[in-house]
Amino acid sequence: MVTRRELLQTTAAAAALSTTLAKSAAATSSTSSTGAAPSSGTGRTWTPNGETLASHASRGARVMHLVAEEVEHEFCPGLKARCWGYNGRTVGPTIEVVEGERVRIYVTNRLPEPTSVHWHGLVLPNGMDGVAGLTQRPIQPGETFAYEFDCLRAGTYMYHPHYDEMTQMAMGMMGMFIVLPRRDPRPVDLDVVMMLSEWSVPAGGSRPNPLAMADFNILTINSKAFPGTAPVVVKTGARVRFRIGNLSAMDHHAMHLHAFPFTVVATDGGEVPPSARFPEVTTLVAVGSTKTLEFTAALDGDWAFHCHMTHHGMNQMGHGFPSLIGAELTQVKARLAKQSPSVMLMGEAGMGGMADMFEMEGMKYPANSIPMKGGKGPFSMIEMGGMFTVVKVRPPAQLDDEWYQHPKGTVADLATAADLAADGVVVPATGVSAKT
Amino acid sequence: MTISPSLAAGGGTALRAALIVAMLIVTMANSACTPSRQEMQRDVNSALPEAIARRSRWLGADDDKDRAVQEAVKALLQQPLTPDGAAEVALVRHRRVQLAYESLGLAQADLVDAGLLSNPRLALAAHFHQGSLPSQQAQPPGIAVDVEWPFLSVLFLAQRTSIAEARQNAAAARVIDEVLATAADARRAVVRHAAATEVRRLQRADVEAAEGNLVLVRENTRAGNQTPLDLAEEELAYQQALLMAADAERDATLTHEALKQALGLFGGEGDVDVVALSSLPALPVPDAAIVVDPAELEVEAIRRSYRLIAMQRDLDAAARDLGYASVRRFLPDLDVGLVADVDGSDVAVGPSVGVGLPIFNLGQGEMLRRESLLRRGAADLQRAAVALRAQARQTAVAHELNLRRSHQLTTRIIPQHLIVVDELERRLNGMLLFPSRLFAGRRGFLQARRQETEARRDAWLTRIDVEQLRQGSTPFMSPMSSMSSTAGSQANPSYSAQGHD
């Protein structure tokens, strides 16, 4: 879970954004690792756990600088890894420009191998497309290339290497590229940018494995796994836009928003015609695509937003071996305790409780790992991880990091015998109901 | 042939002279020094290391001291035996030591015999004059008195004594070798049994781990999460674990019996316990320097070997015996004596000499036998020396390798297994693996501990071999066996139950 300080910072930023609406005044800035003087971007989007790439105007173009390099990254407290990214971070800083702007993006390669940058989804001259070998020569280590093109079409795009992309993307090299419309046809209170990706980091290891083809055990939003993901805090009734890109190696993600039906208004191919839009609560974001969805945060509360592929909502989950569900393990536990007193065998009644166990004092796990780690919730541990975050909808006066205070009588709880009797519900004494 | 010239006159003088010579010879013979049991015990003990000499006793020499030693041994048997404690017990209780001492007793008897002169022979003869019947008043019968004495027993007294002394010295060297070997065998027996006991404990723990995994898979199969194939495989693994445990039980029993045998114990007294192998002093750490230099051990073993010393002394005795026989062949018998002839009042006294004439038997066969014995002894000595040299070098090499193996297991492999088990435990807590992996990891650790125990055992065995060689005794077991024991201990678990003897 993010720290209270981080949460307050992101909450404050979100609050500020929600009140400035479509104003293009800069709200965020960042310091480039190149040391160039920071300048404000448009500041109209917000990248949770991320930042917007600094830019400045020069010689008729908006100038930016990306440095490809190895970075020390924390997926969530308990798991750090040596990844590759841009400007000291993964996910790379969000590039934010305004439709029609010309950009000149310098790319410095501080990796041990060549690289290139492909501006995914953008319409641009062929020689700026960034496909090493096809449209340019690779950027050798130590070299700085300049890409220059006009951003003709508003939309949600991405950038990533196109040299040994299997390795470099698996190591974390990716970022979002937002071209804002000169005039937003549907102004929103909060414009959130999210990059989905997946990683293979062995529990106890500290470097992603680019050779993984299926065994991805860290699923991230902006390279953060829950409980490391920053919550999205909005005021009640706010219009919210999620710009979601997916540069996972192998998996699409069925992103599901609790409570609020949303509409996909655009893809990286352009606006979805209003006549083609339809309400939904889950949308599949395919590998190599973006989707922009909008909704109204109509109800107060803490609402989950996550990939609905259940294994994508777990952290470093073990797999490839039999489960223990339904097994009588009393004797096994006694024997195991004799062999290894410090272990706690569970799983015969399901995997729940693992998140609690992870927090137990003195319980040992592989160093630098977050197996089955969940987040602390207001009622109990939240048995989720990975590609999961919380949309906190609050009245404007309560935009803080506290858990939602439910009005009395609105939280599911133990049914009383009187209620059961009044409704004629008979609870079977033991086991599964014979009727089922 | 006996020549007994009569001396009519001067017989008294000759008789006196003969008596004086006889007295001198008897005195000389009686003055030959024969060591007592206590003296021989002292001589033997002076060659032994102090700890062994303290308990090495020729029982029967001193009843009070014998009782004290027996009480001390009883006290030793009341507590877990260390290798040194076992050596003390064996030196008192194992009859092989007394057997060796009594061989020394026999040699002592031979020496006594060699220092004794042959007894003179007295012959009396009466002769009756022809026609002088008892009824007649006639001459009384004549009496001839002949005292003969094998004079060669005097002439060769020194040679015989020298041969017997050489043989006694050889016997003494064998006693030392036997005492040292008895102590070393007892120490080895303790090490073997301690290792077998530890292996038995580890195999029992291994069975528990295998059983734990079997129960896991059985319950999980019952729950529908695993298949009959999984269960059958685990059942097999469990049965194999039982088999290995049974082997370990057998080895522990056999080594216990071997220990009792090495200590000379039986009955209720044989229920001895031994200290844990891990409680023995730390073994030397093999590093860049060689712990035992093969060339140095070879020289020391050759120089100190009481077995070779005994063989050399036997050879010395055989050479002396050959010299003795080469003289005796030309003078097989020489009897001297006095002859007295009493015939009435006529008394004739004179010396007599009897000489065996080497005409037909010149002792050729005896010479050939002794020459052959001498050559055989020399060849045997050379064979034993060459074998001892090889044994010493092999023992040094085997000890070095066993130490390195033990060190690697102790300082590298076991810690790595602990790390593996710790990581498996962490992963099981994180539900990152199936519990079978942890059971398997524990079994791997236990098998490594078994390997470590066996390596430590082998290092201790070769260490005792080295010490025994340095003390001047020769292990019975070929060092090749101790070298191969390391590799073969798993393939042939019964190795640990085999004794040197």
Coordinates of N, CA and C in Angstrom, one line a residue, chain B residues 271-443:
Chain B
D271 N 26.7 -54.0 26.7 CA 25.7 -53.0 26.3 C 26.3 -51.6 26.5
V272 N 27.4 -51.4 25.8 CA 28.1 -50.1 26.0 C 27.5 -49.1 25.0
D273 N 27.6 -47.8 25.4 CA 27.2 -46.7 24.6 C 28.5 -46.0 24.2
V274 N 28.4 -45.2 23.1 CA 29.5 -44.5 22.6 C 29.2 -43.0 22.5
V275 N 30.2 -42.2 22.5 CA 29.9 -40.7 22.4 C 29.5 -40.5 20.9
A276 N 28.8 -39.3 20.7 CA 28.4 -38.9 19.4 C 29.7 -38.6 18.6
L277 N 29.6 -38.9 17.3 CA 30.7 -38.6 16.4 C 31.1 -37.1 16.4
S278 N 30.0 -36.3 16.5 CA 30.2 -34.9 16.4 C 30.9 -34.3 17.7
S279 N 31.0 -35.1 18.7 CA 31.6 -34.6 20.0 C 33.1 -34.9 20.0
L280 N 33.6 -35.6 19.0 CA 35.0 -35.8 18.9 C 35.7 -34.5 18.6
P281 N 37.0 -34.4 18.9 CA 37.7 -33.2 18.6 C 37.7 -32.9 17.1
A282 N 37.8 -31.6 16.8 CA 37.7 -31.1 15.5 C 38.8 -31.7 14.6
L283 N 38.4 -32.1 13.4 CA 39.5 -32.6 12.5 C 40.3 -31.5 12.0
P284 N 41.5 -31.7 11.6 CA 42.3 -30.6 11.0 C 41.6 -30.1 9.7
V285 N 41.8 -28.8 9.5 CA 41.2 -28.2 8.3 C 42.3 -28.4 7.1
P286 N 41.9 -29.1 6.1 CA 42.8 -29.2 5.0 C 42.8 -27.9 4.2
D287 N 44.0 -27.3 4.0 CA 44.1 -26.1 3.2 C 45.1 -26.3 2.2
A288 N 45.9 -25.3 1.9 CA 46.9 -25.5 0.9 C 48.0 -26.5 1.3
A289 N 48.3 -26.5 2.6 CA 49.3 -27.4 3.1 C 48.7 -28.8 3.3
I290 N 49.6 -29.7 3.0 CA 49.2 -31.1 3.1 C 49.2 -31.5 4.6
V291 N 48.1 -32.1 5.1 CA 48.0 -32.5 6.5 C 49.0 -33.5 6.9
V292 N 49.0 -34.6 6.1 CA 50.0 -35.7 6.3 C 50.8 -35.9 5.0
D293 N 52.1 -35.7 5.1 CA 52.9 -35.9 3.9 C 53.2 -37.4 3.7
P294 N 52.8 -37.9 2.6 CA 53.0 -39.3 2.3 C 54.4 -39.8 2.5
A295 N 55.4 -39.0 2.0 CA 56.8 -39.4 2.1 C 57.2 -39.4 3.6
E296 N 56.8 -38.4 4.3 CA 57.1 -38.3 5.7 C 56.5 -39.5 6.5
L297 N 55.3 -39.8 6.2 CA 54.6 -40.9 6.9 C 55.3 -42.3 6.6
E298 N 55.7 -42.4 5.3 CA 56.3 -43.6 4.8 C 57.6 -43.8 5.6
V299 N 58.4 -42.8 5.7 CA 59.7 -42.9 6.5 C 59.4 -43.3 7.9
E300 N 58.5 -42.6 8.5 CA 58.2 -42.8 9.9 C 57.6 -44.2 10.2
A301 N 56.8 -44.6 9.3 CA 56.2 -45.9 9.5 C 57.2 -47.0 9.4
I302 N 58.1 -46.8 8.4 CA 59.2 -47.8 8.3 C 60.1 -47.8 9.5
R303 N 60.4 -46.6 9.9 CA 61.4 -46.5 11.0 C 60.8 -47.0 12.3
R304 N 59.5 -46.8 12.5 CA 58.9 -47.2 13.8 C 58.3 -48.6 13.8
S305 N 58.1 -49.2 12.7 CA 57.2 -50.4 12.7 C 57.8 -51.5 13.6
Y306 N 57.0 -51.8 14.6 CA 57.4 -52.9 15.5 C 57.2 -54.3 14.8
R307 N 56.4 -54.3 13.8 CA 56.2 -55.6 13.1 C 57.5 -55.8 12.3
L308 N 58.0 -54.8 11.6 CA 59.3 -55.0 10.9 C 60.4 -55.3 11.9
I309 N 60.4 -54.6 13.0 CA 61.5 -54.8 14.0 C 61.4 -56.3 14.5
A310 N 60.2 -56.8 14.7 CA 60.1 -58.2 15.1 C 60.6 -59.1 14.0
M311 N 60.3 -58.8 12.8 CA 60.8 -59.6 11.7 C 62.3 -59.6 11.6
Q312 N 62.8 -58.4 11.8 CA 64.3 -58.2 11.7 C 65.0 -59.0 12.8
R313 N 64.3 -59.0 14.0 CA 64.9 -59.8 15.1 C 64.8 -61.3 14.9
D314 N 63.7 -61.7 14.3 CA 63.5 -63.1 13.9 C 64.6 -63.5 12.9
L315 N 64.9 -62.5 12.0 CA 65.9 -62.7 11.0 C 67.2 -62.8 11.6
D316 N 67.5 -62.0 12.6 CA 68.7 -62.0 13.3 C 68.9 -63.4 14.0
A317 N 67.8 -63.8 14.7 CA 67.8 -65.1 15.3 C 68.1 -66.2 14.3
A318 N 67.5 -66.1 13.2 CA 67.7 -67.2 12.2 C 69.1 -67.2 11.7
A319 N 69.7 -66.0 11.5 CA 71.1 -65.9 11.1 C 72.0 -66.5 12.2
R320 N 71.7 -66.2 13.4 CA 72.5 -66.8 14.5 C 72.3 -68.3 14.6
D321 N 71.1 -68.7 14.3 CA 70.8 -70.1 14.3 C 71.6 -70.8 13.2
L322 N 71.7 -70.2 12.1 CA 72.4 -70.7 11.0 C 73.9 -70.9 11.3
G323 N 74.4 -69.8 12.0 CA 75.8 -69.9 12.4 C 76.1 -71.0 13.4
Y324 N 75.1 -71.1 14.3 CA 75.2 -72.2 15.3 C 75.1 -73.6 14.6
A325 N 74.2 -73.7 13.6 CA 74.1 -75.0 13.0 C 75.4 -75.3 12.2
S326 N 76.0 -74.3 11.6 CA 77.2 -74.5 10.8 C 78.3 -75.0 11.6
V327 N 78.4 -74.7 12.8 CA 79.4 -75.2 13.7 C 79.0 -76.6 14.2
R328 N 77.8 -76.7 14.6 CA 77.3 -77.9 15.2 C 77.4 -79.1 14.2
R329 N 77.3 -78.7 12.9 CA 77.3 -79.8 11.9 C 78.6 -80.7 12.0
F330 N 79.7 -80.0 12.4 CA 81.0 -80.7 12.5 C 81.3 -81.2 13.9
L331 N 80.5 -80.8 14.8 CA 80.7 -81.3 16.2 C 79.3 -81.5 16.8
P332 N 78.7 -82.5 16.3 CA 77.3 -82.7 16.8 C 77.2 -83.1 18.3
D333 N 78.2 -83.8 18.8 CA 78.1 -84.2 20.2 C 79.5 -84.1 20.7
L334 N 79.6 -83.6 21.9 CA 80.9 -83.7 22.7 C 80.5 -83.8 24.1
D335 N 80.7 -85.1 24.6 CA 80.5 -85.3 26.0 C 81.8 -85.5 26.7
V336 N 81.9 -84.9 27.8 CA 83.1 -85.0 28.7 C 82.6 -85.6 30.0
G337 N 83.5 -86.3 30.7 CA 83.1 -86.8 31.9 C 84.3 -87.5 32.7
L338 N 83.8 -88.1 33.7 CA 84.8 -88.9 34.5 C 84.4 -90.3 34.5
V339 N 85.4 -91.2 34.5 CA 85.1 -92.6 34.6 C 85.9 -93.1 35.8
A340 N 85.1 -93.8 36.6 CA 85.8 -94.4 37.8 C 85.5 -95.9 37.7
D341 N 86.6 -96.6 37.9 CA 86.5 -98.1 37.8 C 87.0 -98.6 39.1
V342 N 86.1 -99.2 39.8 CA 86.5 -99.8 41.1 C 86.4 -101.4 40.9
D343 N 87.6 -101.9 41.1 CA 87.6 -103.3 41.0 C 88.4 -103.8 42.2
G344 N 87.6 -104.2 43.2 CA 88.2 -104.6 44.4 C 88.8 -103.4 45.1
S345 N 90.1 -103.5 45.4 CA 90.7 -102.4 46.0 C 91.4 -101.5 44.9
D346 N 91.2 -101.9 43.7 CA 91.9 -101.1 42.7 C 90.9 -100.1 42.1
V347 N 91.2 -98.9 42.3 CA 90.3 -97.8 41.8 C 91.0 -97.0 40.7
A348 N 90.4 -97.0 39.6 CA 91.0 -96.2 38.5 C 90.0 -95.1 38.2
V349 N 90.5 -93.9 38.2 CA 89.6 -92.7 37.8 C 90.3 -92.0 36.7
G350 N 89.5 -91.6 35.8 CA 90.0 -90.8 34.6 C 89.0 -90.1 33.9
P351 N 89.4 -89.1 33.1 CA 88.4 -88.4 32.3 C 87.9 -89.2 31.1
S352 N 86.8 -88.8 30.6 CA 86.3 -89.5 29.4 C 85.8 -88.4 28.4
V353 N 85.9 -88.7 27.2 CA 85.4 -87.8 26.2 C 84.6 -88.6 25.2
G354 N 83.4 -88.1 24.8 CA 82.7 -88.7 23.8 C 82.4 -87.7 22.6
V355 N 82.7 -88.1 21.4 CA 82.6 -87.2 20.3 C 81.7 -87.9 19.2
G356 N 80.7 -87.2 18.7 CA 80.0 -87.7 17.6 C 80.8 -87.5 16.3
L357 N 80.9 -88.5 15.5 CA 81.7 -88.4 14.3 C 80.8 -88.1 13.1
P358 N 81.0 -86.9 12.6 CA 80.2 -86.5 11.5 C 80.7 -87.2 10.2
I359 N 80.3 -88.4 10.0 CA 80.8 -89.2 8.9 C 79.7 -89.2 7.8
F360 N 78.5 -89.7 8.3 CA 77.4 -89.9 7.4 C 76.5 -88.6 7.3
N361 N 76.2 -88.0 8.5 CA 75.3 -86.9 8.5 C 76.1 -85.7 8.8
L362 N 76.4 -84.9 7.8 CA 77.2 -83.6 8.1 C 76.2 -82.4 8.3
G363 N 75.0 -82.7 8.6 CA 74.0 -81.6 8.9 C 73.6 -80.9 7.7
Q364 N 73.8 -81.5 6.5 CA 73.4 -80.8 5.3 C 71.9 -80.4 5.3
G365 N 71.1 -81.3 5.7 CA 69.7 -80.9 5.7 C 69.3 -79.8 6.6
E366 N 69.9 -79.8 7.8 CA 69.7 -78.8 8.8 C 70.2 -77.4 8.2
M367 N 71.3 -77.5 7.6 CA 71.9 -76.3 7.0 C 71.0 -75.7 5.9
L368 N 70.5 -76.6 5.1 CA 69.6 -76.1 4.0 C 68.3 -75.5 4.6
R369 N 67.8 -76.2 5.6 CA 66.6 -75.7 6.2 C 66.8 -74.3 6.8
R370 N 67.9 -74.2 7.5 CA 68.2 -72.9 8.1 C 68.5 -71.8 7.1
E371 N 69.2 -72.2 6.1 CA 69.5 -71.2 5.0 C 68.2 -70.7 4.4
S372 N 67.3 -71.7 4.1 CA 66.1 -71.4 3.5 C 65.2 -70.5 4.4
L373 N 65.2 -70.9 5.7 CA 64.5 -70.1 6.7 C 65.0 -68.6 6.7
L374 N 66.3 -68.5 6.6 CA 66.9 -67.2 6.6 C 66.5 -66.4 5.4
R375 N 66.6 -67.0 4.3 CA 66.2 -66.3 3.0 C 64.7 -66.0 3.0
R376 N 63.9 -67.0 3.5 CA 62.5 -66.7 3.5 C 62.2 -65.5 4.5
G377 N 62.8 -65.5 5.6 CA 62.6 -64.4 6.5 C 63.0 -63.1 5.9
A378 N 64.1 -63.1 5.1 CA 64.6 -61.8 4.5 C 63.6 -61.4 3.5
A379 N 63.1 -62.4 2.7 CA 62.1 -62.0 1.7 C 60.8 -61.5 2.3
D380 N 60.4 -62.1 3.4 CA 59.2 -61.7 4.0 C 59.4 -60.3 4.6
L381 N 60.5 -60.0 5.1 CA 60.8 -58.7 5.7 C 60.7 -57.7 4.6
Q382 N 61.3 -58.0 3.4 CA 61.3 -57.0 2.3 C 59.8 -56.8 1.8
R383 N 59.1 -57.9 1.7 CA 57.7 -57.8 1.3 C 56.9 -56.9 2.2
A384 N 57.1 -57.2 3.5 CA 56.4 -56.4 4.5 C 56.8 -55.0 4.5
A385 N 58.0 -54.7 4.3 CA 58.5 -53.3 4.2 C 57.9 -52.6 3.0
V386 N 57.9 -53.3 1.9 CA 57.3 -52.6 0.7 C 55.9 -52.4 0.9
A387 N 55.2 -53.4 1.4 CA 53.7 -53.3 1.7 C 53.5 -52.1 2.7
L388 N 54.3 -52.0 3.7 CA 54.1 -51.0 4.7 C 54.3 -49.6 4.1
R389 N 55.3 -49.5 3.2 CA 55.6 -48.2 2.5 C 54.3 -47.8 1.7
A390 N 53.8 -48.7 1.0 CA 52.7 -48.4 0.1 C 51.5 -48.1 1.0
Q391 N 51.3 -48.8 2.1 CA 50.2 -48.6 3.0 C 50.3 -47.2 3.7
A392 N 51.5 -46.9 4.0 CA 51.7 -45.5 4.6 C 51.4 -44.4 3.7
R393 N 51.9 -44.5 2.4 CA 51.6 -43.5 1.5 C 50.1 -43.4 1.2
Q394 N 49.5 -44.6 1.0 CA 48.0 -44.6 0.7 C 47.2 -44.1 1.8
T395 N 47.6 -44.4 3.0 CA 46.9 -43.9 4.2 C 47.0 -42.4 4.3
A396 N 48.2 -41.9 4.0 CA 48.3 -40.4 4.0 C 47.4 -39.8 3.0
V397 N 47.4 -40.3 1.8 CA 46.6 -39.8 0.7 C 45.1 -39.9 1.0
A398 N 44.8 -41.1 1.5 CA 43.4 -41.3 1.9 C 42.9 -40.4 3.0
H399 N 43.8 -40.1 3.9 CA 43.4 -39.2 5.0 C 43.2 -37.8 4.5
E400 N 44.1 -37.4 3.6 CA 44.0 -36.1 3.0 C 42.6 -35.9 2.3
L401 N 42.3 -36.9 1.5 CA 41.1 -36.9 0.7 C 39.9 -37.0 1.6
N402 N 39.9 -37.8 2.6 CA 38.8 -37.9 3.5 C 38.6 -36.6 4.3
L403 N 39.7 -36.0 4.7 CA 39.6 -34.7 5.4 C 38.9 -33.7 4.5
R404 N 39.4 -33.6 3.2 CA 38.9 -32.6 2.3 C 37.4 -32.9 2.1
R405 N 37.0 -34.2 1.9 CA 35.6 -34.5 1.7 C 34.8 -34.1 2.9
S406 N 35.3 -34.4 4.0 CA 34.5 -34.1 5.3 C 34.4 -32.6 5.4
H407 N 35.5 -31.9 5.1 CA 35.5 -30.4 5.2 C 34.5 -29.8 4.2
Q408 N 34.5 -30.3 3.0 CA 33.6 -29.8 2.0 C 32.2 -30.0 2.4
L409 N 31.9 -31.2 2.9 CA 30.5 -31.4 3.3 C 30.1 -30.5 4.5
T410 N 31.1 -30.4 5.5 CA 30.8 -29.6 6.7 C 30.6 -28.1 6.4
T411 N 31.6 -27.6 5.6 CA 31.6 -26.2 5.5 C 30.9 -25.7 4.2
R412 N 30.6 -26.5 3.3 CA 30.0 -26.1 2.1 C 28.6 -26.7 1.8
I413 N 28.6 -28.0 1.8 CA 27.4 -28.7 1.3 C 26.3 -28.6 2.4
I414 N 26.6 -28.9 3.6 CA 25.6 -28.8 4.6 C 25.0 -27.4 4.8
P415 N 25.9 -26.4 4.9 CA 25.3 -25.0 4.9 C 24.4 -24.7 3.7
Q416 N 24.8 -25.2 2.5 CA 24.0 -24.9 1.3 C 22.7 -25.6 1.5
H417 N 22.7 -26.8 2.0 CA 21.4 -27.5 2.2 C 20.5 -26.7 3.2
L418 N 21.2 -26.2 4.2 CA 20.4 -25.4 5.1 C 19.7 -24.2 4.5
I419 N 20.5 -23.6 3.6 CA 20.0 -22.4 2.9 C 18.8 -22.9 2.0
V420 N 19.0 -24.0 1.3 CA 18.0 -24.5 0.4 C 16.7 -24.8 1.3
V421 N 16.9 -25.4 2.4 CA 15.7 -25.7 3.2 C 15.0 -24.5 3.7
D422 N 15.9 -23.5 4.1 CA 15.3 -22.2 4.6 C 14.5 -21.5 3.4
E423 N 15.1 -21.5 2.2 CA 14.4 -20.9 1.1 C 13.1 -21.7 0.8
L424 N 13.2 -23.0 0.9 CA 12.0 -23.8 0.6 C 10.9 -23.5 1.7
E425 N 11.3 -23.3 2.9 CA 10.4 -22.9 4.0 C 9.7 -21.6 3.7
R426 N 10.6 -20.6 3.3 CA 10.1 -19.3 2.9 C 9.0 -19.4 1.8
R427 N 9.4 -20.2 0.8 CA 8.5 -20.3 -0.4 C 7.2 -21.1 0.0
L428 N 7.3 -22.0 0.9 CA 6.1 -22.7 1.3 C 5.2 -21.7 2.0
N429 N 5.8 -20.9 2.9 CA 5.0 -19.9 3.6 C 4.3 -19.0 2.6
G430 N 5.0 -18.7 1.4 CA 4.4 -17.8 0.4 C 3.5 -18.6 -0.6
M431 N 3.3 -19.9 -0.3 CA 2.5 -20.7 -1.2 C 3.1 -20.7 -2.6
L432 N 4.4 -20.7 -2.6 CA 5.1 -20.6 -3.9 C 5.5 -22.0 -4.4
L433 N 5.3 -23.0 -3.5 CA 5.6 -24.4 -3.9 C 4.7 -25.4 -3.2
F434 N 4.8 -26.6 -3.7 CA 4.0 -27.6 -3.1 C 4.8 -28.2 -1.9
P435 N 4.1 -28.6 -0.8 CA 4.9 -29.0 0.4 C 5.8 -30.2 0.1
S436 N 5.6 -31.0 -0.9 CA 6.5 -32.1 -1.2 C 7.9 -31.6 -1.4
R437 N 8.0 -30.4 -2.0 CA 9.4 -29.9 -2.2 C 10.1 -29.7 -0.9
L438 N 9.4 -29.2 0.1 CA 10.1 -29.0 1.4 C 10.4 -30.4 2.0
F439 N 9.5 -31.3 1.9 CA 9.9 -32.7 2.4 C 11.1 -33.2 1.7
A440 N 11.1 -33.0 0.4 CA 12.2 -33.5 -0.4 C 13.5 -32.8 0.0
G441 N 13.3 -31.5 0.2 CA 14.5 -30.7 0.6 C 15.1 -31.2 1.9
R442 N 14.2 -31.5 2.9 CA 14.6 -32.0 4.2 C 15.3 -33.3 4.0
R443 N 14.7 -34.2 3.1 CA 15.4 -35.5 2.9 C 16.8 -35.3 2.2

